[in-house]
Amino acid sequence: MRRVEVTANLSPRVWDALKVLLDVEPQLLRAAWADCSQRDRGYHLTSFKHPATGKVRALHLPSLPVREVQRRVLTQVLYQLPLSPAAYGGVPKRSYVHASRVHLTQPGVITQMDVQDAFPSTSYGQLSRYLRGALKPQLWVFNLSREERKTLTGWLTHMMVVSPAGGRYPSLPLGTPTSVGAFNALWAPIDAEVTRVARSLCGGSVRYTRYVDDLVFSAPEALSPDLEGAVMSVLRAHGYELKRSKTRTANRDEAIVHGLVWRHGSLSLPDEAVLKTARRAHRIQGILAGHPTSQDWREAAELLTELEMIGHQIYQGGARPKGLTLPEALSAEIKRHSERPLPRWADELWG
């Protein structure tokens, strides 16, 4: 595959088609394109440490014009493409909680697999070729030539990729509005193949979900020992690999799926996660009882938002383990003292 260079040689017909397709003003399109044409591609590289897992990820934060155009690409293009019923990450009204519930609410055996370097393995060429085929019906109304359609889909693809440090070809970054949507679109046919393979080996009762790069299978009985190899074959045909060291199988009552477990007839956080969050809540209460700084109030607001999300999504407003709440008076005080920033949790980072 040759390295793709950014070029600004778009015809007026392509610019007009982009304006209509994305429903944005030409000034914003050109500003985003100008940023994307710079050496840094309009991104600020930073890192993020997940508050629950401690995992550190490199993030590419786009400039304001690039981000605004990416949001339009997400809503006007990516959300209009076919979506696999197995996809749960970065999908409106779906989350890791919904994906976990598919497997944990019924007894049986659960096997989990991870895709190796999922975003870095998703290249400009893969995404550009997919969009050229998938967008043919939408682009037909613009009466563009074949070369103009190729140029337009190339422009859209450039808006969604970065050139990684030390990497040769542009690929999907983490931290942008479009990456998970682009990954889901590209994986719709892959998910269909994985589903067919799983059912042929394990029977029609097998359940399959994908939360971005986490593949989860479950069934009432033991899953076929050939499942991992068959899934690997499907992925390799599309340019991906499994991280085989992270494949794990467990019974429902022993499994942890997307950070959640099945306890006492409902979804819950694992005991270790409950204790860790409870310790944070206890520490925050002690700090706020003294002379808190503005940073202390911001940290408390992030914790409160996290606890409310846990209560709503995981425990669905019901009883939750001790330590996963703050006193009502303290919660009200936190809300009065600071704006409530949304913590950069997995769902936000994944789109």
Short mmCIF file of N, CA, C and O in Angstrom, two decimals, residues 26-36 63 65-66:
data_model
loop_
_atom_site.label_atom_id
_atom_site.label_comp_id
_atom_site.label_asym_id
_atom_site.label_seq_id
_atom_site.Cartn_x
_atom_site.Cartn_y
_atom_site.Cartn_z
N PRO A 26 -18.96 26.29 4.17
CA PRO A 26 -17.67 26.05 3.50
C PRO A 26 -16.48 26.54 4.31
O PRO A 26 -15.41 25.94 4.27
N GLN A 27 -16.67 27.65 5.09
CA GLN A 27 -15.55 28.18 5.88
C GLN A 27 -15.06 27.15 6.89
O GLN A 27 -13.85 27.02 7.12
N LEU A 28 -15.99 26.42 7.51
CA LEU A 28 -15.60 25.42 8.50
C LEU A 28 -14.90 24.25 7.82
O LEU A 28 -13.91 23.72 8.34
N LEU A 29 -15.40 23.84 6.66
CA LEU A 29 -14.75 22.75 5.92
C LEU A 29 -13.31 23.10 5.59
O LEU A 29 -12.39 22.29 5.78
N ARG A 30 -13.10 24.32 5.10
CA ARG A 30 -11.76 24.72 4.70
C ARG A 30 -10.84 24.93 5.90
O ARG A 30 -9.64 24.64 5.84
N ALA A 31 -11.40 25.41 7.02
CA ALA A 31 -10.60 25.58 8.23
C ALA A 31 -10.14 24.23 8.76
O ALA A 31 -8.98 24.05 9.16
N ALA A 32 -11.06 23.25 8.76
CA ALA A 32 -10.70 21.91 9.22
C ALA A 32 -9.66 21.29 8.29
O ALA A 32 -8.72 20.63 8.73
N TRP A 33 -9.84 21.50 6.99
CA TRP A 33 -8.89 20.94 6.02
C TRP A 33 -7.51 21.57 6.17
O TRP A 33 -6.49 20.89 6.05
N ALA A 34 -7.49 22.87 6.46
CA ALA A 34 -6.21 23.55 6.66
C ALA A 34 -5.48 22.97 7.88
O ALA A 34 -4.27 22.72 7.84
N ASP A 35 -6.23 22.74 8.98
CA ASP A 35 -5.62 22.13 10.17
C ASP A 35 -5.14 20.72 9.88
O ASP A 35 -4.06 20.31 10.31
N CYS A 36 -5.95 19.97 9.15
CA CYS A 36 -5.62 18.58 8.84
C CYS A 36 -4.41 18.48 7.93
O CYS A 36 -3.75 17.43 7.87
N SER A 63 -8.24 19.72 16.82
CA SER A 63 -8.52 21.15 16.94
C SER A 63 -10.03 21.37 16.84
O SER A 63 -10.77 20.48 16.40
N PRO A 65 -11.95 23.21 14.75
CA PRO A 65 -12.57 23.00 13.42
C PRO A 65 -12.61 21.53 13.03
O PRO A 65 -13.62 21.05 12.49
N VAL A 66 -11.52 20.80 13.29
CA VAL A 66 -11.50 19.37 12.95
C VAL A 66 -12.55 18.62 13.75
O VAL A 66 -13.28 17.78 13.21
#
